[in-house]
Amino acid sequence: MELWQEMLRQGVDSAKDLIERFGFEEVAARKLNTLFHIRINPYYLSLIRYPGDPIWLQCIPDGQELKDDGLPDDPLAEDSHSPVPSIVHRYPDRVLFLTTSQCSMYCRFCTRKRKVGDSKKIIMKYIQDGISYIAQHPEIRDVILSGGDPLMLTDYLLERILKGLREIPHIEIIRIGTRMPCVLPQRITTKLVKMLKKYHPIYINTHFNHPWECTPEAKRACEMLADAGIPLGNQTVLMKGVNDNPDVMLELMRKLLTMRIRPYYLYQADVTKGTDYFRTPVSKGLEIMDKLRGHTSGLAIPYYVIDAPGGGGKIPLLPQYVIGRAGKNIILRNYKYEIFTYPDLEEEPANHHPPVEKPFMRKNGSKKVTRKEIIEEAL
Ligand SMILES: *Cc1c(COP(=O)(O)O)cnc(C)c1O
Ligand code: SF4
């Protein structure tokens, strides 16, 4: 057994551990354990500095998860975009391929709580069905291995999947979404990177949420991946008490760059059952973005997105940089809130059709609707 697999067998993974090691009350501990799995490997556990700190909040269950908040357990309507159980096909040219439901740690804020940790949910047949679906759909050129955490698979199984995908001529790129470099960097072994290298172009998106996660171990894991020619991106979830602070976020983004990771997305927290206590107002995310852009390397700046409830995909949000238009001038402000005017060009008459603002569609995509109608309906 490899070191990382041994580490997975240690650590916290039961109601009993919560009671004995963290002083949880018995009924609450048992309820929490049935609602969403508990797993904290010893490496991630060792990053905790004090109860309730940003590491603790991400991994130690919280009584607030039990609140019956009436929120959906599938907020992104992933199940309705699943032609086969292991595939989420929402965008025209790319799919999520859910290859395992296991993770090396169960994050308390996880959007896929409904699926993750349930070992019955993904089986070999589903993986086979996923590969067949991708093979039958030539419009798919980008496959994102997701889960769960695909690096929970053994190197052998992962290689079978990669090989299967590489036999499909229309697959251009393969991405792997994994939290391992952050939560169990011991998973990144020489053997693993040697195998991954054979299936280029491979991209990895990892998931760091706090500067304390940027340890020497994590850095080493990322360097091994980068040295194997794998470009690394990062997705961060904006969470109350964890990273809802511009200084913390700035430090995290800068640290990621030193680990050769390019920040990719900053997610507004999804509206998922049992995770509502992590949510922040959108104004907080915009404030953070405002304090990043211009104040540090452009490379350190992720896209701030809302994954639209109901399955609309990721929608980017930006602070207001356009103050308005005055005649043909567009009035802008920079990162220091200084005002600038850019003399825009008059539009060519030929470009007035189609109109500058495309018509909005209702969610089912059929009927056009005006801005005024949308706002009145939403009130
Ligand atoms: C996030 C996501 C993708 C990938 O989106 P990119 O913007 O290309 O990174 C693809 N499919 C689904 C269902 C997603 O949620
Ligand atoms: S690693 Fe990702 S999929 Fe697994 S529990 Fe954490 S957020 Fe959810």
JSON list of C-alpha atoms and ligand atoms in Angstrom, two decimals, residues 76 78 88-91 94-96 112 142 144 175 205 235 264-265 267 307 314, ligand 1:
[
{"chain": "A", "resi": 76, "resn": "LEU", "atom": "CA", "xyz": [-26.91, 23.26, -10.19]},
{"chain": "A", "resi": 78, "resn": "GLU", "atom": "CA", "xyz": [-26.53, 18.51, -12.52]},
{"chain": "A", "resi": 88, "resn": "VAL", "atom": "CA", "xyz": [-22.76, 16.12, -16.68]},
{"chain": "A", "resi": 89, "resn": "HIS", "atom": "CA", "xyz": [-23.14, 17.61, -20.14]},
{"chain": "A", "resi": 90, "resn": "ARG", "atom": "CA", "xyz": [-24.13, 21.25, -19.75]},
{"chain": "A", "resi": 91, "resn": "TYR", "atom": "CA", "xyz": [-21.91, 23.09, -22.21]},
{"chain": "A", "resi": 94, "resn": "ARG", "atom": "CA", "xyz": [-17.10, 19.79, -22.78]},
{"chain": "A", "resi": 95, "resn": "VAL", "atom": "CA", "xyz": [-18.33, 17.45, -20.05]},
{"chain": "A", "resi": 96, "resn": "LEU", "atom": "CA", "xyz": [-17.75, 16.64, -16.42]},
{"chain": "A", "resi": 112, "resn": "ARG", "atom": "CA", "xyz": [-22.10, 17.65, -4.29]},
{"chain": "A", "resi": 142, "resn": "ASP", "atom": "CA", "xyz": [-12.67, 18.65, -23.44]},
{"chain": "A", "resi": 144, "resn": "ILE", "atom": "CA", "xyz": [-13.03, 17.17, -16.99]},
{"chain": "A", "resi": 175, "resn": "ARG", "atom": "CA", "xyz": [-8.64, 18.17, -17.26]},
{"chain": "A", "resi": 205, "resn": "ASN", "atom": "CA", "xyz": [-7.39, 22.36, -11.52]},
{"chain": "A", "resi": 235, "resn": "GLN", "atom": "CA", "xyz": [-10.62, 27.08, -7.87]},
{"chain": "A", "resi": 264, "resn": "TYR", "atom": "CA", "xyz": [-8.72, 30.33, -12.24]},
{"chain": "A", "resi": 265, "resn": "TYR", "atom": "CA", "xyz": [-12.10, 30.68, -10.53]},
{"chain": "A", "resi": 267, "resn": "TYR", "atom": "CA", "xyz": [-16.79, 30.78, -6.71]},
{"chain": "A", "resi": 307, "resn": "ASP", "atom": "CA", "xyz": [-22.66, 28.94, -10.83]},
{"chain": "A", "resi": 314, "resn": "LYS", "atom": "CA", "xyz": [-20.84, 29.83, -14.55]},
{"chain": "B", "resi": 1, "resn": "LIG", "atom": "C1", "xyz": [-17.45, 24.19, -14.49]},
{"chain": "B", "resi": 1, "resn": "LIG", "atom": "C2", "xyz": [-18.00, 23.26, -15.44]},
{"chain": "B", "resi": 1, "resn": "LIG", "atom": "C3", "xyz": [-17.36, 23.00, -16.65]},
{"chain": "B", "resi": 1, "resn": "LIG", "atom": "C4", "xyz": [-16.07, 23.66, -17.05]},
{"chain": "B", "resi": 1, "resn": "LIG", "atom": "O1", "xyz": [-16.23, 25.03, -17.21]},
{"chain": "B", "resi": 1, "resn": "LIG", "atom": "P1", "xyz": [-15.02, 25.91, -17.77]},
{"chain": "B", "resi": 1, "resn": "LIG", "atom": "O2", "xyz": [-15.54, 27.31, -17.65]},
{"chain": "B", "resi": 1, "resn": "LIG", "atom": "O3", "xyz": [-14.76, 25.46, -19.16]},
{"chain": "B", "resi": 1, "resn": "LIG", "atom": "O4", "xyz": [-13.84, 25.65, -16.87]},
{"chain": "B", "resi": 1, "resn": "LIG", "atom": "C5", "xyz": [-17.95, 22.11, -17.50]},
{"chain": "B", "resi": 1, "resn": "LIG", "atom": "N1", "xyz": [-19.11, 21.49, -17.20]},
{"chain": "B", "resi": 1, "resn": "LIG", "atom": "C6", "xyz": [-19.76, 21.73, -16.06]},
{"chain": "B", "resi": 1, "resn": "LIG", "atom": "C7", "xyz": [-21.04, 21.04, -15.79]},
{"chain": "B", "resi": 1, "resn": "LIG", "atom": "C8", "xyz": [-19.22, 22.62, -15.13]},
{"chain": "B", "resi": 1, "resn": "LIG", "atom": "O5", "xyz": [-19.87, 22.84, -13.97]}
]
